[in-house]
Amino acid sequence: MTTENSCQHVAIIMDGNGRWAKKRGMPRTYGHKKGAENVVKITRSMKESGIKFLTLYAFSTENWQRSKDEVDALMQLLNEYLDKELKEIMENNVRIRFIGERYMLSPSIQEKMLHLEKESAENTDLTLCIALSYGSRQEILAATQKIAQKVASGKMDVSQITQEAFSNELYTRDIPDPDILIRTSGEQRISNYLLWQLAYTELFFTDTLWPDFDKNELCDIIQSFNKRERRYGKN
Ligand code: FPP
């Protein structure tokens, strides 16, 4: 008997690149390189599994505090990804979106992000949302400030501050909340990721390090989500 898939949005905290590299006696940056390769593989697997939205935590606001060498290596990988992946994204009918404080990134990276978003805007199979220089508390504060400004200028009444109005001020305004959150590498924290959006999300933690996370494990998680949902309903 096949279980119907009711999961449309998967969010992932891709953790464990550094430990994956250390286990092999390699530098942390090698782990990030393998992690970036896995982003491409897992994006394909998501599409094949019928997932419509995938949100990946690629770089948090806290990650700016890592060593300059590591930040530079991550930015370099991101640059390569933005240069190389347009073809794959278009061939696979993937729409790409970036969330986070993009003004913190270099102007050339920002330009490439905008270009990818524009080129892929009409694609419909999968929305790949990449969180870059992203922090959820910062996102919530920015939304609160925007709403406060609207109220102060008389454009909005206090009674109009609903959950929907608030969601509409977040980076994720037109993206449904995640059904599943996966964090790899055995850590069991949310780490300032999508705090508002994860309110009803099912959480899955795996010991697998991100570069080793594969389609089989993804399918197991989706299957287990479908069973959980049937048992507990959506509350
Ligand atoms: C956590 O591993 C991972 C990150 C800080 C960044 C994730 C980045 C990538 C997968 C590559 C770049 C992404 C794109 C979209 C091109 P960690 O360094 O915290 O690992 P550790 O906990 O084992 O040290």
PDB file of C-alpha atoms and ligand atoms in Angstrom:
ATOM      1  CA  MET A   1       0.000   0.000   0.000  1.00  0.00           C
ATOM      2  CA  THR A   2       1.418   3.430  -0.875  1.00  0.00           C
ATOM      3  CA  THR A   3       1.066   6.334   1.512  1.00  0.00           C
ATOM      4  CA  GLU A   4      -0.080   9.582  -0.008  1.00  0.00           C
ATOM      5  CA  ASN A   5       2.477  12.360   0.399  1.00  0.00           C
ATOM      6  CA  SER A   6       1.023  15.345   2.209  1.00  0.00           C
ATOM      7  CA  CYS A   7       4.346  17.096   2.649  1.00  0.00           C
ATOM      8  CA  GLN A   8       4.882  20.085   0.389  1.00  0.00           C
ATOM      9  CA  HIS A   9       7.626  22.004   2.178  1.00  0.00           C
ATOM     10  CA  VAL A  10      10.875  20.667   3.689  1.00  0.00           C
ATOM     11  CA  ALA A  11      13.289  22.946   5.562  1.00  0.00           C
ATOM     12  CA  ILE A  12      16.822  21.780   6.355  1.00  0.00           C
ATOM     13  CA  ILE A  13      19.586  22.858   8.724  1.00  0.00           C
ATOM     14  CA  MET A  14      22.591  21.447   6.867  1.00  0.00           C
ATOM     15  CA  ASP A  15      24.961  20.740   9.741  1.00  0.00           C
ATOM     16  CA  GLY A  16      28.131  18.661  10.114  1.00  0.00           C
ATOM     17  CA  ASN A  17      30.305  19.663   7.148  1.00  0.00           C
ATOM     18  CA  GLY A  18      33.222  20.471   9.470  1.00  0.00           C
ATOM     19  CA  ARG A  19      33.031  17.153  11.357  1.00  0.00           C
ATOM     20  CA  TRP A  20      32.643  15.236   8.095  1.00  0.00           C
ATOM     21  CA  ALA A  21      35.930  16.740   6.869  1.00  0.00           C
ATOM     22  CA  LYS A  22      37.710  16.282  10.215  1.00  0.00           C
ATOM     23  CA  LYS A  23      36.861  12.562  10.219  1.00  0.00           C
ATOM     24  CA  ARG A  24      38.755  12.343   6.926  1.00  0.00           C
ATOM     25  CA  GLY A  25      41.709  14.459   8.066  1.00  0.00           C
ATOM     26  CA  MET A  26      40.676  17.222   5.663  1.00  0.00           C
ATOM     27  CA  PRO A  27      40.149  20.984   6.225  1.00  0.00           C
ATOM     28  CA  ARG A  28      36.655  22.221   7.159  1.00  0.00           C
ATOM     29  CA  THR A  29      36.388  23.965   3.802  1.00  0.00           C
ATOM     30  CA  TYR A  30      36.554  20.573   2.064  1.00  0.00           C
ATOM     31  CA  GLY A  31      33.487  19.572   4.079  1.00  0.00           C
ATOM     32  CA  HIS A  32      31.664  22.688   2.868  1.00  0.00           C
ATOM     33  CA  LYS A  33      32.605  21.839  -0.733  1.00  0.00           C
ATOM     34  CA  LYS A  34      31.093  18.363  -0.333  1.00  0.00           C
ATOM     35  CA  GLY A  35      28.115  19.971   1.429  1.00  0.00           C
ATOM     36  CA  ALA A  36      27.534  22.276  -1.540  1.00  0.00           C
ATOM     37  CA  GLU A  37      27.651  19.244  -3.900  1.00  0.00           C
ATOM     38  CA  ASN A  38      25.017  17.597  -1.737  1.00  0.00           C
ATOM     39  CA  VAL A  39      22.779  20.678  -2.059  1.00  0.00           C
ATOM     40  CA  VAL A  40      22.549  19.934  -5.782  1.00  0.00           C
ATOM     41  CA  LYS A  41      21.837  16.196  -5.226  1.00  0.00           C
ATOM     42  CA  ILE A  42      19.218  16.756  -2.533  1.00  0.00           C
ATOM     43  CA  THR A  43      17.469  19.464  -4.573  1.00  0.00           C
ATOM     44  CA  ARG A  44      17.047  16.894  -7.375  1.00  0.00           C
ATOM     45  CA  SER A  45      15.769  14.292  -4.903  1.00  0.00           C
ATOM     46  CA  MET A  46      13.224  16.732  -3.485  1.00  0.00           C
ATOM     47  CA  LYS A  47      11.844  17.393  -6.933  1.00  0.00           C
ATOM     48  CA  GLU A  48      11.651  13.664  -7.644  1.00  0.00           C
ATOM     49  CA  SER A  49       9.829  13.134  -4.326  1.00  0.00           C
ATOM     50  CA  GLY A  50       7.168  15.660  -5.315  1.00  0.00           C
ATOM     51  CA  ILE A  51       8.185  18.285  -2.742  1.00  0.00           C
ATOM     52  CA  LYS A  52       7.161  21.782  -3.879  1.00  0.00           C
ATOM     53  CA  PHE A  53       9.260  23.942  -1.504  1.00  0.00           C
ATOM     54  CA  LEU A  54      12.749  23.349  -0.088  1.00  0.00           C
ATOM     55  CA  THR A  55      14.326  25.880   2.282  1.00  0.00           C
ATOM     56  CA  LEU A  56      18.039  25.474   3.067  1.00  0.00           C
ATOM     57  CA  TYR A  57      20.017  27.211   5.820  1.00  0.00           C
ATOM     58  CA  ALA A  58      23.210  27.962   3.904  1.00  0.00           C
ATOM     59  CA  PHE A  59      24.647  30.820   5.989  1.00  0.00           C
ATOM     60  CA  SER A  60      23.323  32.272   9.226  1.00  0.00           C
ATOM     61  CA  THR A  61      23.858  35.781  10.587  1.00  0.00           C
ATOM     62  CA  GLU A  62      25.968  34.078  13.300  1.00  0.00           C
ATOM     63  CA  ASN A  63      28.178  32.437  10.655  1.00  0.00           C
ATOM     64  CA  TRP A  64      29.786  35.862   9.971  1.00  0.00           C
ATOM     65  CA  GLN A  65      31.671  35.296  13.248  1.00  0.00           C
ATOM     66  CA  ARG A  66      33.583  32.293  11.886  1.00  0.00           C
ATOM     67  CA  SER A  67      37.226  32.774  10.836  1.00  0.00           C
ATOM     68  CA  LYS A  68      37.829  35.002   7.824  1.00  0.00           C
ATOM     69  CA  ASP A  69      39.237  32.021   5.907  1.00  0.00           C
ATOM     70  CA  GLU A  70      36.101  29.952   6.490  1.00  0.00           C
ATOM     71  CA  VAL A  71      33.723  32.824   5.630  1.00  0.00           C
ATOM     72  CA  ASP A  72      35.731  33.527   2.464  1.00  0.00           C
ATOM     73  CA  ALA A  73      35.593  29.842   1.492  1.00  0.00           C
ATOM     74  CA  LEU A  74      31.825  29.717   2.016  1.00  0.00           C
ATOM     75  CA  MET A  75      31.349  32.901  -0.055  1.00  0.00           C
ATOM     76  CA  GLN A  76      33.545  31.418  -2.773  1.00  0.00           C
ATOM     77  CA  LEU A  77      31.413  28.252  -2.843  1.00  0.00           C
ATOM     78  CA  LEU A  78      28.278  30.336  -3.000  1.00  0.00           C
ATOM     79  CA  ASN A  79      29.722  32.343  -5.881  1.00  0.00           C
ATOM     80  CA  GLU A  80      30.533  29.130  -7.775  1.00  0.00           C
ATOM     81  CA  TYR A  81      27.061  27.780  -7.057  1.00  0.00           C
ATOM     82  CA  LEU A  82      25.436  30.952  -8.419  1.00  0.00           C
ATOM     83  CA  ASP A  83      27.619  30.806 -11.542  1.00  0.00           C
ATOM     84  CA  LYS A  84      27.211  27.090 -12.257  1.00  0.00           C
ATOM     85  CA  GLU A  85      23.682  26.213 -11.265  1.00  0.00           C
ATOM     86  CA  LEU A  86      21.549  28.454 -13.485  1.00  0.00           C
ATOM     87  CA  LYS A  87      21.488  25.817 -16.245  1.00  0.00           C
ATOM     88  CA  GLU A  88      20.519  22.991 -13.851  1.00  0.00           C
ATOM     89  CA  ILE A  89      17.896  25.208 -12.193  1.00  0.00           C
ATOM     90  CA  MET A  90      16.273  26.115 -15.504  1.00  0.00           C
ATOM     91  CA  GLU A  91      16.402  22.536 -16.862  1.00  0.00           C
ATOM     92  CA  ASN A  92      14.701  21.274 -13.724  1.00  0.00           C
ATOM     93  CA  ASN A  93      12.024  23.986 -13.678  1.00  0.00           C
ATOM     94  CA  VAL A  94      13.180  25.196 -10.247  1.00  0.00           C
ATOM     95  CA  ARG A  95      12.308  28.672  -8.967  1.00  0.00           C
ATOM     96  CA  ILE A  96      15.005  30.088  -6.732  1.00  0.00           C
ATOM     97  CA  ARG A  97      14.540  32.535  -3.859  1.00  0.00           C
ATOM     98  CA  PHE A  98      16.953  33.964  -1.308  1.00  0.00           C
ATOM     99  CA  ILE A  99      15.990  35.028   2.190  1.00  0.00           C
ATOM    100  CA  GLY A 100      18.131  36.946   4.672  1.00  0.00           C
ATOM    101  CA  GLU A 101      20.048  40.195   5.046  1.00  0.00           C
ATOM    102  CA  ARG A 102      21.358  40.276   1.509  1.00  0.00           C
ATOM    103  CA  TYR A 103      22.893  43.745   1.930  1.00  0.00           C
ATOM    104  CA  MET A 104      25.577  42.034   4.075  1.00  0.00           C
ATOM    105  CA  LEU A 105      26.786  40.070   1.030  1.00  0.00           C
ATOM    106  CA  SER A 106      29.147  41.433  -1.618  1.00  0.00           C
ATOM    107  CA  PRO A 107      27.554  43.508  -4.420  1.00  0.00           C
ATOM    108  CA  SER A 108      28.614  40.938  -7.035  1.00  0.00           C
ATOM    109  CA  ILE A 109      26.968  38.077  -5.108  1.00  0.00           C
ATOM    110  CA  GLN A 110      23.818  40.188  -4.624  1.00  0.00           C
ATOM    111  CA  GLU A 111      23.702  40.852  -8.348  1.00  0.00           C
ATOM    112  CA  LYS A 112      23.995  37.139  -9.175  1.00  0.00           C
ATOM    113  CA  MET A 113      21.278  36.286  -6.649  1.00  0.00           C
ATOM    114  CA  LEU A 114      18.917  38.799  -8.233  1.00  0.00           C
ATOM    115  CA  HIS A 115      19.721  37.469 -11.704  1.00  0.00           C
ATOM    116  CA  LEU A 116      18.958  33.849 -10.686  1.00  0.00           C
ATOM    117  CA  GLU A 117      15.715  34.917  -8.996  1.00  0.00           C
ATOM    118  CA  LYS A 118      14.576  36.860 -12.051  1.00  0.00           C
ATOM    119  CA  GLU A 119      15.515  34.167 -14.573  1.00  0.00           C
ATOM    120  CA  SER A 120      13.784  31.397 -12.625  1.00  0.00           C
ATOM    121  CA  ALA A 121      10.756  33.381 -11.409  1.00  0.00           C
ATOM    122  CA  GLU A 122       8.259  31.583 -13.666  1.00  0.00           C
ATOM    123  CA  ASN A 123       9.476  28.026 -12.918  1.00  0.00           C
ATOM    124  CA  THR A 124       6.912  25.845 -11.211  1.00  0.00           C
ATOM    125  CA  ASP A 125       8.167  22.369 -10.176  1.00  0.00           C
ATOM    126  CA  LEU A 126      10.064  23.272  -7.005  1.00  0.00           C
ATOM    127  CA  THR A 127      10.775  26.511  -5.133  1.00  0.00           C
ATOM    128  CA  LEU A 128      14.301  26.384  -3.708  1.00  0.00           C
ATOM    129  CA  CYS A 129      14.625  28.972  -0.987  1.00  0.00           C
ATOM    130  CA  ILE A 130      18.188  29.569   0.230  1.00  0.00           C
ATOM    131  CA  ALA A 131      18.667  31.321   3.571  1.00  0.00           C
ATOM    132  CA  LEU A 132      21.801  33.470   3.368  1.00  0.00           C
ATOM    133  CA  SER A 133      22.962  35.790   6.109  1.00  0.00           C
ATOM    134  CA  TYR A 134      19.653  34.799   7.649  1.00  0.00           C
ATOM    135  CA  GLY A 135      18.555  35.125  11.264  1.00  0.00           C
ATOM    136  CA  SER A 136      14.978  34.582  12.337  1.00  0.00           C
ATOM    137  CA  ARG A 137      14.956  37.003  15.270  1.00  0.00           C
ATOM    138  CA  GLN A 138      16.270  39.715  12.952  1.00  0.00           C
ATOM    139  CA  GLU A 139      13.531  38.836  10.439  1.00  0.00           C
ATOM    140  CA  ILE A 140      10.848  39.047  13.143  1.00  0.00           C
ATOM    141  CA  LEU A 141      12.191  42.385  14.425  1.00  0.00           C
ATOM    142  CA  ALA A 142      12.263  43.826  10.902  1.00  0.00           C
ATOM    143  CA  ALA A 143       8.635  42.722  10.364  1.00  0.00           C
ATOM    144  CA  THR A 144       7.642  44.280  13.699  1.00  0.00           C
ATOM    145  CA  GLN A 145       9.310  47.559  12.731  1.00  0.00           C
ATOM    146  CA  LYS A 146       7.495  47.631   9.383  1.00  0.00           C
ATOM    147  CA  ILE A 147       4.146  47.045  11.087  1.00  0.00           C
ATOM    148  CA  ALA A 148       4.880  49.664  13.766  1.00  0.00           C
ATOM    149  CA  GLN A 149       5.697  52.186  11.012  1.00  0.00           C
ATOM    150  CA  LYS A 150       2.396  51.443   9.262  1.00  0.00           C
ATOM    151  CA  VAL A 151       0.486  51.933  12.503  1.00  0.00           C
ATOM    152  CA  ALA A 152       2.412  55.126  13.386  1.00  0.00           C
ATOM    153  CA  SER A 153       1.709  56.618   9.967  1.00  0.00           C
ATOM    154  CA  GLY A 154      -1.994  55.757  10.216  1.00  0.00           C
ATOM    155  CA  LYS A 155      -1.883  53.242   7.308  1.00  0.00           C
ATOM    156  CA  MET A 156      -2.804  50.357   9.614  1.00  0.00           C
ATOM    157  CA  ASP A 157      -4.958  49.989  12.724  1.00  0.00           C
ATOM    158  CA  VAL A 158      -3.721  47.958  15.724  1.00  0.00           C
ATOM    159  CA  SER A 159      -6.702  45.625  15.261  1.00  0.00           C
ATOM    160  CA  GLN A 160      -5.352  44.722  11.798  1.00  0.00           C
ATOM    161  CA  ILE A 161      -2.167  43.158  13.227  1.00  0.00           C
ATOM    162  CA  THR A 162      -3.196  39.562  12.572  1.00  0.00           C
ATOM    163  CA  GLN A 163      -1.044  36.457  12.071  1.00  0.00           C
ATOM    164  CA  GLU A 164      -1.609  36.820   8.349  1.00  0.00           C
ATOM    165  CA  ALA A 165      -0.609  40.504   8.321  1.00  0.00           C
ATOM    166  CA  PHE A 166       2.533  39.641  10.294  1.00  0.00           C
ATOM    167  CA  SER A 167       3.458  36.699   8.017  1.00  0.00           C
ATOM    168  CA  ASN A 168       3.139  39.060   5.067  1.00  0.00           C
ATOM    169  CA  GLU A 169       6.005  41.170   6.396  1.00  0.00           C
ATOM    170  CA  LEU A 170       8.427  38.212   6.629  1.00  0.00           C
ATOM    171  CA  TYR A 171      10.910  37.213   3.894  1.00  0.00           C
ATOM    172  CA  THR A 172       8.822  34.076   3.391  1.00  0.00           C
ATOM    173  CA  ARG A 173       5.584  35.979   2.733  1.00  0.00           C
ATOM    174  CA  ASP A 174       4.459  33.916  -0.265  1.00  0.00           C
ATOM    175  CA  ILE A 175       5.859  30.559   0.872  1.00  0.00           C
ATOM    176  CA  PRO A 176       3.800  28.125   2.985  1.00  0.00           C
ATOM    177  CA  ASP A 177       5.181  27.162   6.404  1.00  0.00           C
ATOM    178  CA  PRO A 178       7.440  24.062   6.404  1.00  0.00           C
ATOM    179  CA  ASP A 179       5.792  20.677   7.038  1.00  0.00           C
ATOM    180  CA  ILE A 180       9.116  19.069   7.962  1.00  0.00           C
ATOM    181  CA  LEU A 181      12.329  20.429   9.494  1.00  0.00           C
ATOM    182  CA  ILE A 182      15.410  18.220   9.200  1.00  0.00           C
ATOM    183  CA  ARG A 183      18.629  18.944  11.095  1.00  0.00           C
ATOM    184  CA  THR A 184      21.605  16.761  10.317  1.00  0.00           C
ATOM    185  CA  SER A 185      24.649  15.893  12.468  1.00  0.00           C
ATOM    186  CA  GLY A 186      22.964  14.980  15.754  1.00  0.00           C
ATOM    187  CA  GLU A 187      22.459  18.534  17.057  1.00  0.00           C
ATOM    188  CA  GLN A 188      18.942  19.197  18.313  1.00  0.00           C
ATOM    189  CA  ARG A 189      18.533  22.966  18.132  1.00  0.00           C
ATOM    190  CA  ILE A 190      16.660  25.404  15.903  1.00  0.00           C
ATOM    191  CA  SER A 191      19.547  27.927  15.798  1.00  0.00           C
ATOM    192  CA  ASN A 192      17.562  31.058  14.947  1.00  0.00           C
ATOM    193  CA  TYR A 193      15.980  29.428  11.877  1.00  0.00           C
ATOM    194  CA  LEU A 194      12.402  30.197  10.767  1.00  0.00           C
ATOM    195  CA  LEU A 195      11.151  30.600  14.366  1.00  0.00           C
ATOM    196  CA  TRP A 196       7.730  31.965  13.354  1.00  0.00           C
ATOM    197  CA  GLN A 197       7.313  29.631  10.374  1.00  0.00           C
ATOM    198  CA  LEU A 198       8.153  26.407  12.307  1.00  0.00           C
ATOM    199  CA  ALA A 199       5.273  26.785  14.804  1.00  0.00           C
ATOM    200  CA  TYR A 200       3.484  23.594  13.638  1.00  0.00           C
ATOM    201  CA  THR A 201       6.337  21.876  11.788  1.00  0.00           C
ATOM    202  CA  GLU A 202       7.286  18.232  12.479  1.00  0.00           C
ATOM    203  CA  LEU A 203      10.934  18.067  13.601  1.00  0.00           C
ATOM    204  CA  PHE A 204      13.373  15.362  12.477  1.00  0.00           C
ATOM    205  CA  PHE A 205      16.930  15.080  13.809  1.00  0.00           C
ATOM    206  CA  THR A 206      19.437  12.681  12.278  1.00  0.00           C
ATOM    207  CA  ASP A 207      23.017  11.823  13.260  1.00  0.00           C
ATOM    208  CA  THR A 208      24.016  11.744   9.582  1.00  0.00           C
ATOM    209  CA  LEU A 209      26.461  14.512   8.673  1.00  0.00           C
ATOM    210  CA  TRP A 210      25.171  16.791   5.896  1.00  0.00           C
ATOM    211  CA  PRO A 211      27.517  15.633   3.073  1.00  0.00           C
ATOM    212  CA  ASP A 212      26.290  12.035   3.689  1.00  0.00           C
ATOM    213  CA  PHE A 213      22.569  12.839   3.869  1.00  0.00           C
ATOM    214  CA  ASP A 214      20.949  11.121   0.890  1.00  0.00           C
ATOM    215  CA  LYS A 215      17.721  10.406  -0.915  1.00  0.00           C
ATOM    216  CA  ASN A 216      17.051   7.166   1.007  1.00  0.00           C
ATOM    217  CA  GLU A 217      17.095   8.958   4.325  1.00  0.00           C
ATOM    218  CA  LEU A 218      14.993  11.784   2.915  1.00  0.00           C
ATOM    219  CA  CYS A 219      12.362   9.288   1.705  1.00  0.00           C
ATOM    220  CA  ASP A 220      12.326   7.565   5.133  1.00  0.00           C
ATOM    221  CA  ILE A 221      11.677  10.928   6.798  1.00  0.00           C
ATOM    222  CA  ILE A 222       8.892  11.852   4.380  1.00  0.00           C
ATOM    223  CA  GLN A 223       7.289   8.427   4.925  1.00  0.00           C
ATOM    224  CA  SER A 224       7.506   8.797   8.658  1.00  0.00           C
ATOM    225  CA  PHE A 225       5.981  12.310   8.409  1.00  0.00           C
ATOM    226  CA  ASN A 226       3.047  10.929   6.436  1.00  0.00           C
ATOM    227  CA  LYS A 227       2.446   8.336   9.183  1.00  0.00           C
ATOM    228  CA  ARG A 228       2.756  10.927  11.967  1.00  0.00           C
ATOM    229  CA  GLU A 229       0.294  13.211  10.221  1.00  0.00           C
ATOM    230  CA  ARG A 230      -2.282  10.479   9.846  1.00  0.00           C
ATOM    231  CA  ARG A 231      -1.997   9.630  13.531  1.00  0.00           C
ATOM    232  CA  TYR A 232      -1.990  13.085  15.075  1.00  0.00           C
ATOM    233  CA  GLY A 233      -3.637  15.364  12.564  1.00  0.00           C
ATOM    234  CA  LYS A 234      -2.444  18.919  12.100  1.00  0.00           C
ATOM    235  CA  ASN A 235      -2.237  20.579  15.476  1.00  0.00           C
TER     236      ASN A 235
HETATM  237  C1  FPP B   1      27.305  23.612   8.939  1.00  0.00           C
HETATM  238  O1  FPP B   1      28.430  22.809   9.038  1.00  0.00           O
HETATM  239  C2  FPP B   1      27.132  24.166   7.634  1.00  0.00           C
HETATM  240  C3  FPP B   1      27.288  25.477   7.300  1.00  0.00           C
HETATM  241  C4  FPP B   1      27.733  26.508   8.239  1.00  0.00           C
HETATM  242  C5  FPP B   1      27.042  25.993   5.963  1.00  0.00           C
HETATM  243  C6  FPP B   1      26.246  25.147   5.016  1.00  0.00           C
HETATM  244  C7  FPP B   1      26.819  25.392   3.691  1.00  0.00           C
HETATM  245  C8  FPP B   1      26.870  24.533   2.662  1.00  0.00           C
HETATM  246  C9  FPP B   1      26.225  23.214   2.694  1.00  0.00           C
HETATM  247  C10 FPP B   1      27.630  24.862   1.427  1.00  0.00           C
HETATM  248  C11 FPP B   1      27.239  26.101   0.686  1.00  0.00           C
HETATM  249  C12 FPP B   1      25.822  26.148   0.250  1.00  0.00           C
HETATM  250  C13 FPP B   1      25.392  26.490  -0.995  1.00  0.00           C
HETATM  251  C14 FPP B   1      23.941  26.708  -1.218  1.00  0.00           C
HETATM  252  C15 FPP B   1      26.289  26.624  -2.119  1.00  0.00           C
HETATM  253  P1  FPP B   1      29.468  23.126  10.176  1.00  0.00           P
HETATM  254  O2  FPP B   1      30.614  23.833   9.588  1.00  0.00           O
HETATM  255  O3  FPP B   1      28.817  23.873  11.297  1.00  0.00           O
HETATM  256  O4  FPP B   1      29.854  21.701  10.644  1.00  0.00           O
HETATM  257  P2  FPP B   1      30.351  21.252  12.074  1.00  0.00           P
HETATM  258  O5  FPP B   1      29.227  21.518  13.022  1.00  0.00           O
HETATM  259  O6  FPP B   1      30.633  19.802  11.892  1.00  0.00           O
HETATM  260  O7  FPP B   1      31.570  22.058  12.385  1.00  0.00           O
END
